[in-house]
Tab-separated table of C-alpha atoms in Angstrom:
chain	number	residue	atom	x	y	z
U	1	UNK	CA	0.000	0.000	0.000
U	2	UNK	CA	0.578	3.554	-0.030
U	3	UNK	CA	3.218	4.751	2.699
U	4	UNK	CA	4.421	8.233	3.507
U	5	UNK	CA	8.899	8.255	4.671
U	6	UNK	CA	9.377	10.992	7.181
U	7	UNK	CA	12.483	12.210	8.509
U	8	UNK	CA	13.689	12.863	10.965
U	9	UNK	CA	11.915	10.905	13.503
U	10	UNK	CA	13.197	13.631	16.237
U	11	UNK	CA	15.045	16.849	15.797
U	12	UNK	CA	16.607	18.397	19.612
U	13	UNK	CA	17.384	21.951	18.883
U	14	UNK	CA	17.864	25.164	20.563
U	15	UNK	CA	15.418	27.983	20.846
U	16	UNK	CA	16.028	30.302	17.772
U	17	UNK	CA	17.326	27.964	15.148
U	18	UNK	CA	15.517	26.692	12.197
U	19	UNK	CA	14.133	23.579	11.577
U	20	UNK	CA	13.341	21.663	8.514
U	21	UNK	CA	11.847	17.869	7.906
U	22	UNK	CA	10.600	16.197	4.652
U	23	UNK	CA	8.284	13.492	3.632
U	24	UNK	CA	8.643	11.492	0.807
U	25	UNK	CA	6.160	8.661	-0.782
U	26	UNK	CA	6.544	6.135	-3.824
U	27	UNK	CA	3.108	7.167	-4.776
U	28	UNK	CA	1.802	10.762	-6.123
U	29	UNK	CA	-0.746	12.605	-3.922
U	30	UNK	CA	-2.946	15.271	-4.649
U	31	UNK	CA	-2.837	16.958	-1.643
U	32	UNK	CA	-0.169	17.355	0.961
U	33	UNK	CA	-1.103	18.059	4.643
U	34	UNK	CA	1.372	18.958	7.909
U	35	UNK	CA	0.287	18.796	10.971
U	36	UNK	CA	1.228	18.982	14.520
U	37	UNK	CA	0.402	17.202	17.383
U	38	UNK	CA	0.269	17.821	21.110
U	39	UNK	CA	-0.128	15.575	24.260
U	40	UNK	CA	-3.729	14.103	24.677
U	41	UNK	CA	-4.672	15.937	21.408
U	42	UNK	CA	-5.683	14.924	18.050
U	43	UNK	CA	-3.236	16.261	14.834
U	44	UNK	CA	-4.080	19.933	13.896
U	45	UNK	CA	-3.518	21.445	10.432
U	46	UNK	CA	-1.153	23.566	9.689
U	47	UNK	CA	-0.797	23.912	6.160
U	48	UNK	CA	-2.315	22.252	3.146
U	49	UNK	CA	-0.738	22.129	-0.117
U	50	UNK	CA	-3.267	20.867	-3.193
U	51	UNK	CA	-0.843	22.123	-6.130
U	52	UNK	CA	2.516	20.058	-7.560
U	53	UNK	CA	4.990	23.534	-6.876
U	54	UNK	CA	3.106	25.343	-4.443
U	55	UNK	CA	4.954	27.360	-1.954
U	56	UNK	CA	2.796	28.365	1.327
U	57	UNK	CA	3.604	30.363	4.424
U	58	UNK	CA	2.056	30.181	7.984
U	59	UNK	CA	3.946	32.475	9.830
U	60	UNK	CA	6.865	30.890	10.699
U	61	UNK	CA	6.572	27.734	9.330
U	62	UNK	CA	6.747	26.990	5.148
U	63	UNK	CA	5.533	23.972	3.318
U	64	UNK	CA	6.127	22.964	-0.292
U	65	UNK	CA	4.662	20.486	-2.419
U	66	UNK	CA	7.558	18.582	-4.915
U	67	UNK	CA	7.017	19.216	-8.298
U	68	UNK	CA	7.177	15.424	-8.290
U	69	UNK	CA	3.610	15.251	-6.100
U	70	UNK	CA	5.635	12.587	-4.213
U	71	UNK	CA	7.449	14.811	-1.527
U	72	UNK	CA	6.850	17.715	0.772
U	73	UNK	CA	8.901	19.678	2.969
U	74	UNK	CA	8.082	22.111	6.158
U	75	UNK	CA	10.242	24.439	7.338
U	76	UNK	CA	9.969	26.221	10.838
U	77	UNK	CA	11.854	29.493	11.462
U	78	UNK	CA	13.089	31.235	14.433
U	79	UNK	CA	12.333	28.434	16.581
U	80	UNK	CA	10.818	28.878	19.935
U	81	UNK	CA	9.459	26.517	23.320
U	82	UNK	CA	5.839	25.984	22.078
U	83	UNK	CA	6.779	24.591	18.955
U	84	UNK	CA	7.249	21.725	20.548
U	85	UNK	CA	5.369	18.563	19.636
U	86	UNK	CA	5.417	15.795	16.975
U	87	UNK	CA	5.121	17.114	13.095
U	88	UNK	CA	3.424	14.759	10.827
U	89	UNK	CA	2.895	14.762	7.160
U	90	UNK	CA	-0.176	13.632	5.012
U	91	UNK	CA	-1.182	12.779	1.745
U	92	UNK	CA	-4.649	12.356	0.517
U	93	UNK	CA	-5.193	9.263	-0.977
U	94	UNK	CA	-6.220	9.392	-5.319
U	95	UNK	CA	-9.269	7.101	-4.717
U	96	UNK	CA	-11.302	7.513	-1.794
U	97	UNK	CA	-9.684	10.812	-0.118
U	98	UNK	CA	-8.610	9.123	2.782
U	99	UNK	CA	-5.286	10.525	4.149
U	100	UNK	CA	-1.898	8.516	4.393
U	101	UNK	CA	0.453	9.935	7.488
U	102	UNK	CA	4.052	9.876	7.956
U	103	UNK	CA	5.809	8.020	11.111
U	104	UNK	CA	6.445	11.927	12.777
U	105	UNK	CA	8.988	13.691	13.484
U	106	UNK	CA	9.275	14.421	17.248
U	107	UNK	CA	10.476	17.922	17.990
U	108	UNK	CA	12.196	19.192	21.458
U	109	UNK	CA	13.059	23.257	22.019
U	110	UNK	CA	15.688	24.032	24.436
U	111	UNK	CA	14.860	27.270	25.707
J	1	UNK	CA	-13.270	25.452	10.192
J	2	UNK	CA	-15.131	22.625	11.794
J	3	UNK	CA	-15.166	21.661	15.432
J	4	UNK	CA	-14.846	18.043	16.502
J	5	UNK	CA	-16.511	16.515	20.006
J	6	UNK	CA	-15.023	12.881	20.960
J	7	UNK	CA	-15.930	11.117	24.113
J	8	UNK	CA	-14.962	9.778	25.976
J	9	UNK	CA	-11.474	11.365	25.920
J	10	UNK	CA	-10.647	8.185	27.868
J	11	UNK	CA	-10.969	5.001	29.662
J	12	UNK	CA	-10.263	2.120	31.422
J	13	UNK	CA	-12.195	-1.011	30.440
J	14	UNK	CA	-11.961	-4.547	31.381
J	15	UNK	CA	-10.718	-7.117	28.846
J	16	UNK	CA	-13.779	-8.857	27.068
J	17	UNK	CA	-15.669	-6.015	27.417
J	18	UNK	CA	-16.916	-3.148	24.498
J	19	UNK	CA	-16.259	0.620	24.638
J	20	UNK	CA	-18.305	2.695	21.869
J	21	UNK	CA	-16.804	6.141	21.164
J	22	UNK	CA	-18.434	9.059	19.860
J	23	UNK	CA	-17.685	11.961	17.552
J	24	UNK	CA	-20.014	15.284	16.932
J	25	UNK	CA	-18.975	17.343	14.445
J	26	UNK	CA	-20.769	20.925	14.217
J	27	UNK	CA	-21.161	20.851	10.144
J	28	UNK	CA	-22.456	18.612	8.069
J	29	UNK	CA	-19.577	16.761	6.298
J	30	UNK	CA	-20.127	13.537	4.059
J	31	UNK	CA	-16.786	12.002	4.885
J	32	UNK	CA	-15.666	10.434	8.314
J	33	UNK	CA	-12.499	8.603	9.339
J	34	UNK	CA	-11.518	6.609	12.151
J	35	UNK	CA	-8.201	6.037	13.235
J	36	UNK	CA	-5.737	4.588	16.195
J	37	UNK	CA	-2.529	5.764	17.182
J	38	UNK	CA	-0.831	3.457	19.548
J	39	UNK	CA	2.145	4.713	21.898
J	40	UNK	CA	4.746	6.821	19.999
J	41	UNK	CA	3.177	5.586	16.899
J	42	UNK	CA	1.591	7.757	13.914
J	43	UNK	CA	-1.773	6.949	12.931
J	44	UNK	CA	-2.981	4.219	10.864
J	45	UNK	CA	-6.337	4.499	9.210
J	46	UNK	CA	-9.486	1.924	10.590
J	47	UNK	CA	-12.127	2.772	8.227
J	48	UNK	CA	-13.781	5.152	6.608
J	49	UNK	CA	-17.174	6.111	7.357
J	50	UNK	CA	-19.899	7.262	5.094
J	51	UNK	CA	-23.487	8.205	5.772
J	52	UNK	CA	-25.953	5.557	3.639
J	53	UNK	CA	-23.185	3.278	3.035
J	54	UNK	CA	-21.651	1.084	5.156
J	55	UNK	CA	-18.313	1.663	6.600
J	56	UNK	CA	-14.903	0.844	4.502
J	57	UNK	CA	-12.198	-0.969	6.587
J	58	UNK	CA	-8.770	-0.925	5.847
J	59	UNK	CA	-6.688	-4.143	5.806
J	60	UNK	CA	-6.342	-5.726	8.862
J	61	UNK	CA	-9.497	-4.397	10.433
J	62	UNK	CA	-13.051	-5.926	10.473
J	63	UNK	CA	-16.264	-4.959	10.948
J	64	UNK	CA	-16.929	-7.711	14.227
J	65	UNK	CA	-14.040	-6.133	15.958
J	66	UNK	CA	-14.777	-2.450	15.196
J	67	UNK	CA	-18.144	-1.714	13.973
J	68	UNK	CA	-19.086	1.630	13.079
J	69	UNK	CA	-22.237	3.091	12.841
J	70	UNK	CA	-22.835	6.485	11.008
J	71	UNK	CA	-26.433	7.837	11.380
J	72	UNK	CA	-26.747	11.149	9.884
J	73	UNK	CA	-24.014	13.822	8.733
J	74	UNK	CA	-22.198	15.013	12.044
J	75	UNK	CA	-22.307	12.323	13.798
J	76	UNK	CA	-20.373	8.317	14.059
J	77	UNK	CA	-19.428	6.416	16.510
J	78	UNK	CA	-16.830	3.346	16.890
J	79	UNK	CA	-16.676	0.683	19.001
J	80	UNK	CA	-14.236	-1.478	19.828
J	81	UNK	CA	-15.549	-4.984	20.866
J	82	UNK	CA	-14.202	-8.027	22.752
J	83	UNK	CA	-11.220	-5.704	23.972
J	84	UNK	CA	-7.827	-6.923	24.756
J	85	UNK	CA	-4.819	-5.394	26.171
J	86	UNK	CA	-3.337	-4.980	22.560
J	87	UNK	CA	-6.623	-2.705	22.082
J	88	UNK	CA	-4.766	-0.291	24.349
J	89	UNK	CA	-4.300	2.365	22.430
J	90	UNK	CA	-5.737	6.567	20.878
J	91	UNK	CA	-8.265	6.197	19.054
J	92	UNK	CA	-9.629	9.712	17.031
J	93	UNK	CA	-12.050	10.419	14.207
J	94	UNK	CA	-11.703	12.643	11.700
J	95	UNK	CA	-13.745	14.850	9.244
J	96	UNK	CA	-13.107	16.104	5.742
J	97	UNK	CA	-13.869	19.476	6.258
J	98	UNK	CA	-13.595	23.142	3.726
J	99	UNK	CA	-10.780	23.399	5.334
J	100	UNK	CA	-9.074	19.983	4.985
J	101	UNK	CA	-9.343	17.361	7.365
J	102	UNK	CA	-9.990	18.224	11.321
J	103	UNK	CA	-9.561	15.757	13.726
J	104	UNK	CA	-11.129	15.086	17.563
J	105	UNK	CA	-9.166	14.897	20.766
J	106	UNK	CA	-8.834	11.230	20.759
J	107	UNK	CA	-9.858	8.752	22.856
J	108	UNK	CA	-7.238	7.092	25.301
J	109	UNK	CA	-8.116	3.648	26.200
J	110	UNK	CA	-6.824	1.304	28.121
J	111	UNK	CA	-7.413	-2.400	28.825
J	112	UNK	CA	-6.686	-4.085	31.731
C-alpha cells in the first residue's frame, strides 16, 4: 500500500534555530497536509498544499509540495518553546480521499 | 473550520468487554475517518465512514471487531468490541472538512 517516509523521527534543537523535515512517498498525492500534534490531542492542520509547486507560508513555518507530487517539505523558522510537539505529514489518498500519514517527526526546544 | 466533540477522551475497560466512542462534528460533512494511534506511533487508518453506506475498513481491520455506525451527517461512533490489552491504544475520528481534514481529541483507552 501507499506509505508516507518521514524524517527525521526527532530533531533536539535550541530555541532560535531553524528547523526543517521532509516526507517522501513512492506514490503521487494530490494533496499534501502537515500537521502537529500535542499531548492528549488529536493532529491539527497547519498547512495544506493541493498544487505540484506550491509554496505556502504560515507564519513561521513553510511547506512545499515537490514538483514530483511525491514529496513535501516544512520548514519552521526562528524556533521557539511551544513549537514543541510531533510534526506529521499527510497525503490524501487518489481514490477515496482518505489521508496517508508519515511516522512523525518528534520535535524538542531548548529554551 | 469545523469543530470536533469525541468522548470519551478516555478510559479504562476490562478485557472482554466493548467501549463505543463518539464523535459530533458541528457541520455537516459527508466524509468520516476513524483512526488509532498506539504509543509513539503515527496513525494508521481503521475505516472510513460514510453516511448511507456502510463503513470501509482498511486491511487488517473488520467490521466484528470495530463496527461503526454512522447515522446522519455530524455524527459516528466506533466501538471497539471483545477488547484486549493490545486494544490499548488513541483512538480519534476525523472529518473532511472546507478546510481539509480536522480531527477530535482522541480517545485514550486502556485495557486491563
Amino acid at each position: 500500500g501507499q506509505q508516507l517516509n518521514q524524517s527525521p523521527q526527532s530533531m533536539f534543537i535550541q530555541e532560535g534555530e531553524d528547523v526543517s523535515m521532509n516526507c517522501t512517498s513512492s506514490s503521487i498525492f494530490n494533496t499534501w497536509l502537515w500537521y502537529k500534534q500535542e499531548p492528549g490531542e488529536g493532529p491539527v492542520l497547519l498547512i495544506a498544499l493541493y498544487k505540484a509547486g506550491e509554496l505556502t507560508s504560515n507564519g513561521r513555518l513553510t511547506a512545499q509540495f515537490g514538483i514530483t507530487r511525491k514529496d513535501s517539505f516544512l520548514n519552521i523558522s526562528a524556533s521557539i518553546p511551544s513549537d514543541v510537539g510531533i510534526y506529521f505529514c499527510a497525503g490524501q489518498d487518489n481514490q477515496g480521499g482518505k489521508l496517508i500519514f508519515g511516522q512523525g517527526t518528534e520535535l524538542s526546544v531548548k529554551p | 473550520s469545523a469543530v470536533i466533540s469525541q468522548k470519551p477522551s478516555r478510559d479504562i475497560c476490562q478485557r472482554g468487554t466493548s467501549l463505543t466512542i463518539q464523535c459530533q462534528v458541528d457541520s455537516q460533512v459527508t466524509m468520516m475517518f476513524w483512526y488509532r494511534q498506539q504509543p509513539g506511533q503515527s496513525l494508521t487508518l481503521i475505516a472510513t465512514a460514510n453516511q448511507g453506506s456502510e463503513a470501509t475498513y482498511e486491511s487488517g481491520f473488520v467490521i466484528d471487531k470495530f463496527p461503526i455506525s454512522r447515522p446522519n451527517l455530524t455524527f459516528s461512533t466506533l466501538t471497539v468490541s471483545n477488547m484486549s490489552p493490545e486494544d490499548s491504544s488513541i483512538y480519534l475520528c476525523s472529518a473532511r472538512t472546507e478546510g481539509g481534514y480536522t480531527f477530535g481529541s482522541g480517545t485514550r483507552l486502556t485495557v486491563v
